[in-house]
mmCIF file of C-alpha atoms in Angstrom:
data_model
loop_
_atom_site.group_PDB
_atom_site.id
_atom_site.type_symbol
_atom_site.label_atom_id
_atom_site.label_comp_id
_atom_site.label_asym_id
_atom_site.label_seq_id
_atom_site.Cartn_x
_atom_site.Cartn_y
_atom_site.Cartn_z
ATOM 1 C CA ALA A 1 -59.524 84.731 -36.603
ATOM 2 C CA MET A 2 -61.469 81.651 -34.257
ATOM 3 C CA SER A 3 -64.790 81.303 -36.208
ATOM 4 C CA ASN A 4 -62.562 80.478 -38.999
ATOM 5 C CA VAL A 5 -60.815 77.555 -36.685
ATOM 6 C CA ASN A 6 -64.514 76.520 -35.759
ATOM 7 C CA ALA A 7 -65.994 75.849 -39.059
ATOM 8 C CA GLN A 8 -63.343 73.752 -39.940
ATOM 9 C CA GLN A 9 -63.711 71.080 -37.151
ATOM 10 C CA LYS A 10 -65.033 68.154 -38.525
ATOM 11 C CA ILE A 11 -68.020 66.414 -36.139
ATOM 12 C CA GLY A 12 -68.369 62.934 -36.453
ATOM 13 C CA TYR A 13 -70.711 60.076 -34.688
ATOM 14 C CA ILE A 14 -71.158 55.957 -34.056
ATOM 15 C CA SER A 15 -73.948 53.677 -33.630
ATOM 16 C CA LEU A 16 -72.361 51.874 -30.687
ATOM 17 C CA ASP A 17 -75.295 49.759 -30.972
ATOM 18 C CA TYR A 18 -74.007 48.907 -34.291
ATOM 19 C CA ILE A 19 -70.494 48.515 -33.880
ATOM 20 C CA LEU A 20 -71.154 46.365 -30.400
ATOM 21 C CA ALA A 21 -73.543 43.717 -32.218
ATOM 22 C CA GLN A 22 -70.898 43.145 -35.045
ATOM 23 C CA MET A 23 -67.749 42.366 -32.479
ATOM 24 C CA PRO A 24 -67.402 38.495 -32.460
ATOM 25 C CA GLU A 25 -66.837 39.214 -28.587
ATOM 26 C CA ALA A 26 -70.422 40.296 -28.221
ATOM 27 C CA LYS A 27 -71.860 37.106 -28.710
ATOM 28 C CA GLN A 28 -69.690 35.613 -26.066
ATOM 29 C CA VAL A 29 -71.281 38.013 -23.583
ATOM 30 C CA GLU A 30 -74.626 37.454 -25.091
ATOM 31 C CA THR A 31 -74.208 33.523 -24.748
ATOM 32 C CA GLU A 32 -72.566 34.102 -20.979
ATOM 33 C CA LEU A 33 -75.585 36.362 -19.811
ATOM 34 C CA THR A 34 -78.202 33.827 -21.772
ATOM 35 C CA THR A 35 -76.625 31.245 -19.664
ATOM 36 C CA THR A 36 -76.546 33.211 -16.685
ATOM 37 C CA LYS A 37 -80.521 34.121 -17.038
ATOM 38 C CA THR A 38 -81.387 30.761 -17.596
ATOM 39 C CA GLN A 39 -79.932 29.735 -13.807
ATOM 40 C CA TYR A 40 -81.643 32.282 -12.299
ATOM 41 C CA ASP A 41 -84.710 31.648 -14.036
ATOM 42 C CA ASN A 42 -84.987 27.946 -13.218
ATOM 43 C CA MET A 43 -83.678 28.897 -10.004
ATOM 44 C CA TYR A 44 -86.784 31.206 -9.501
ATOM 45 C CA GLN A 45 -89.110 28.920 -11.089
ATOM 46 C CA SER A 46 -88.083 25.840 -8.587
ATOM 47 C CA LYS A 47 -88.985 28.654 -5.739
ATOM 48 C CA VAL A 48 -92.093 29.177 -6.900
ATOM 49 C CA LYS A 49 -92.882 25.638 -7.236
ATOM 50 C CA ASP A 50 -91.940 24.909 -3.719
ATOM 51 C CA PHE A 51 -94.521 27.617 -2.441
ATOM 52 C CA GLN A 52 -97.063 26.395 -4.840
ATOM 53 C CA THR A 53 -96.784 22.924 -3.563
ATOM 54 C CA LYS A 54 -96.681 24.046 0.241
ATOM 55 C CA LEU A 55 -99.690 26.260 -0.473
ATOM 56 C CA ALA A 56 -101.852 23.253 -1.906
ATOM 57 C CA ASP A 57 -101.053 21.148 1.077
ATOM 58 C CA TYR A 58 -102.039 24.231 3.442
ATOM 59 C CA GLU A 59 -105.096 24.708 1.490
ATOM 60 C CA LYS A 60 -106.074 21.232 1.542
ATOM 61 C CA ASN A 61 -105.537 20.629 5.103
ATOM 62 C CA ALA A 62 -105.799 24.011 6.562
ATOM 63 C CA ALA A 63 -109.494 23.082 8.123
ATOM 64 C CA THR A 64 -107.686 20.312 10.370
ATOM 65 C CA MET A 65 -104.744 21.372 11.301
ATOM 66 C CA ALA A 66 -104.125 22.534 15.052
ATOM 67 C CA ASP A 67 -103.758 26.470 15.430
ATOM 68 C CA VAL A 68 -99.807 25.917 16.247
ATOM 69 C CA ILE A 69 -98.976 24.174 13.276
ATOM 70 C CA LYS A 70 -101.318 26.403 10.900
ATOM 71 C CA ALA A 71 -99.263 29.339 12.113
ATOM 72 C CA ASP A 72 -96.423 27.434 11.722
ATOM 73 C CA LYS A 73 -96.752 27.145 8.037
ATOM 74 C CA GLU A 74 -98.936 30.070 7.432
ATOM 75 C CA LYS A 75 -95.220 31.967 8.545
ATOM 76 C CA GLU A 76 -93.465 29.569 6.063
ATOM 77 C CA LEU A 77 -95.209 30.487 3.133
ATOM 78 C CA GLN A 78 -94.777 34.667 4.036
ATOM 79 C CA GLY A 79 -91.327 33.422 4.466
ATOM 80 C CA LEU A 80 -90.958 31.621 1.247
ATOM 81 C CA GLN A 81 -93.152 34.550 -0.758
ATOM 82 C CA GLY A 82 -90.321 37.021 0.535
ATOM 83 C CA GLN A 83 -87.466 34.735 -0.718
ATOM 84 C CA ILE A 84 -89.194 34.576 -4.000
ATOM 85 C CA GLN A 85 -89.596 38.052 -4.325
ATOM 86 C CA GLU A 86 -85.859 38.835 -2.998
ATOM 87 C CA PHE A 87 -84.336 36.524 -5.528
ATOM 88 C CA GLY A 88 -86.210 38.098 -8.189
ATOM 89 C CA GLN A 89 -84.824 41.383 -7.170
ATOM 90 C CA THR A 90 -80.960 40.662 -6.433
ATOM 91 C CA SER A 91 -80.853 38.073 -9.580
ATOM 92 C CA GLN A 92 -82.274 41.044 -11.696
ATOM 93 C CA ALA A 93 -79.780 43.174 -10.261
ATOM 94 C CA SER A 94 -76.824 40.905 -10.616
ATOM 95 C CA LEU A 95 -77.573 40.022 -14.308
ATOM 96 C CA GLN A 96 -77.036 43.862 -14.930
ATOM 97 C CA LYS A 97 -74.142 44.238 -12.864
ATOM 98 C CA LYS A 98 -72.762 41.137 -15.091
ATOM 99 C CA GLN A 99 -73.748 42.744 -17.981
ATOM 100 C CA GLN A 100 -71.827 46.186 -17.242
ATOM 101 C CA GLN A 101 -69.219 43.775 -16.442
ATOM 102 C CA LEU A 102 -68.823 41.642 -19.681
ATOM 103 C CA LEU A 103 -69.460 44.820 -21.679
ATOM 104 C CA ALA A 104 -66.695 47.481 -20.116
ATOM 105 C CA PRO A 105 -64.108 45.715 -22.122
ATOM 106 C CA LEU A 106 -65.679 46.010 -25.252
ATOM 107 C CA LEU A 107 -66.835 49.392 -24.600
ATOM 108 C CA LYS A 108 -62.854 50.378 -23.901
ATOM 109 C CA LYS A 109 -61.929 48.462 -26.844
ATOM 110 C CA VAL A 110 -64.518 50.772 -29.414
ATOM 111 C CA GLU A 111 -63.374 53.878 -27.156
ATOM 112 C CA ASP A 112 -59.927 53.449 -28.026
ATOM 113 C CA ASN A 113 -60.131 52.727 -31.340
ATOM 114 C CA MET A 114 -63.266 55.507 -31.847
ATOM 115 C CA HIS A 115 -60.141 58.144 -30.599
ATOM 116 C CA ALA A 116 -57.551 56.841 -32.703
ATOM 117 C CA VAL A 117 -60.021 56.886 -35.939
ATOM 118 C CA ALA A 118 -61.125 60.387 -35.271
ATOM 119 C CA LYS A 119 -57.566 61.356 -34.984
ATOM 120 C CA GLU A 120 -56.584 59.816 -37.804
ATOM 121 C CA ASN A 121 -59.713 61.329 -39.850
ATOM 122 C CA GLY A 122 -59.380 64.580 -38.505
ATOM 123 C CA PHE A 123 -62.768 64.393 -36.558
ATOM 124 C CA ALA A 124 -62.392 67.078 -33.300
ATOM 125 C CA PHE A 125 -66.208 65.575 -32.117
ATOM 126 C CA VAL A 126 -67.365 62.101 -31.665
ATOM 127 C CA PHE A 127 -71.208 61.852 -30.495
ATOM 128 C CA ASN A 128 -72.824 58.608 -29.848
ATOM 129 C CA TYR A 129 -76.164 58.333 -32.096
ATOM 130 C CA ASP A 130 -77.539 55.754 -29.688
ATOM 131 C CA ALA A 131 -77.129 57.943 -26.560
ATOM 132 C CA GLY A 132 -80.560 58.987 -26.427
ATOM 133 C CA GLN A 133 -81.868 55.443 -26.182
ATOM 134 C CA GLY A 134 -85.526 54.936 -26.405
ATOM 135 C CA THR A 135 -86.159 58.663 -27.173
ATOM 136 C CA THR A 136 -84.418 61.118 -29.411
ATOM 137 C CA PRO A 137 -80.907 60.342 -30.432
ATOM 138 C CA ILE A 138 -78.126 63.430 -30.126
ATOM 139 C CA VAL A 139 -77.113 63.200 -33.602
ATOM 140 C CA LEU A 140 -80.543 64.558 -35.125
ATOM 141 C CA HIS A 141 -78.927 65.346 -38.545
ATOM 142 C CA ALA A 142 -75.242 64.698 -40.091
ATOM 143 C CA PRO A 143 -73.883 64.290 -43.518
ATOM 144 C CA ASP A 144 -73.060 59.946 -44.311
ATOM 145 C CA ASP A 145 -69.513 60.604 -44.279
ATOM 146 C CA ALA A 146 -70.064 61.416 -40.950
ATOM 147 C CA ASN A 147 -70.507 58.272 -39.431
ATOM 148 C CA ILE A 148 -67.427 56.560 -38.761
ATOM 149 C CA SER A 149 -68.646 53.295 -36.984
ATOM 150 C CA ASP A 150 -67.319 51.265 -40.150
ATOM 151 C CA LEU A 151 -64.355 52.906 -39.784
ATOM 152 C CA ILE A 152 -63.878 51.638 -36.306
ATOM 153 C CA LEU A 153 -64.910 48.357 -37.172
ATOM 154 C CA LYS A 154 -62.485 47.572 -39.826
ATOM 155 C CA LYS A 155 -59.798 49.100 -37.199
ATOM 156 C CA MET A 156 -60.490 46.273 -34.868
ATOM 157 C CA GLY A 157 -59.958 43.889 -37.562
ATOM 158 C CA VAL A 158 -64.180 43.213 -38.132
ATOM 159 C CA THR A 159 -65.539 43.641 -41.604
ATOM 160 C CA PRO A 160 -68.811 45.724 -40.993
ATOM 161 C CA LYS A 161 -72.068 43.776 -42.304
ATOM 162 C CA PRO A 162 -74.858 45.924 -42.888
ATOM 163 C CA LEU A 163 -77.479 45.241 -40.096
ATOM 164 C CA THR A 164 -80.945 45.305 -42.539
ATOM 165 C CA PRO A 165 -84.004 44.873 -40.227
ATOM 166 C CA ALA A 166 -85.720 42.049 -40.576
ATOM 167 C CA PRO A 167 -88.580 42.447 -43.104
ATOM 168 C CA ALA A 168 -91.922 42.194 -41.437
ATOM 169 C CA THR A 169 -93.329 39.665 -43.027
ATOM 170 C CA PRO A 170 -91.001 36.528 -42.422
ATOM 171 C CA ALA A 171 -89.998 34.852 -46.117
ATOM 172 C CA THR A 172 -91.207 31.129 -44.881
ATOM 173 C CA THR A 173 -95.157 32.150 -45.107
ATOM 174 C CA SER A 174 -94.925 33.473 -48.443
ATOM 175 C CA PRO A 175 -92.653 30.914 -50.563
ATOM 176 C CA ALA A 176 -91.536 32.695 -54.146
ATOM 177 C CA PRO A 177 -93.200 31.632 -57.206
ATOM 178 C CA LYS A 178 -90.996 28.795 -58.557
ATOM 179 C CA LYS A 179 -89.190 29.545 -62.052
ATOM 180 C CA ASN A 180 -89.865 26.621 -63.745
#
């Protein structure tokens, strides 16, 4: 009977964000992305500063400038403005691409280990709890033992640590009463 087989198929799920957050390699990815982002931000700031300096100079001297010089300066300022916009967009796209490239081997590793864990534990289907990102997750209800995230971490040699959300009030603002 077909229905009987289906009833016995185990369904599992993982939280990809939770797994990635615990992989030592993820720290490296984060560091690399932060470094790149900082370089882009610095470059952007320096372009903006250059533009502002030249704009201020133009505004101060525009009244006394010959038309030809004035037109040339306006053209230069427009060009700089365009460059700033373009750099903002291309650096953003470049950062996203780099993130995808750096995460690809990590995702592959998670995927390979997930398949192994699923086979070992007889899971016919595995969903990603975080797939709905920002909206509704794909798994709305599941038994606790259907979450195989920790099994995957262990398979990769990572000891799972519970990722507890930070308390709403930082501990520093309200020191615990001292025991005498």
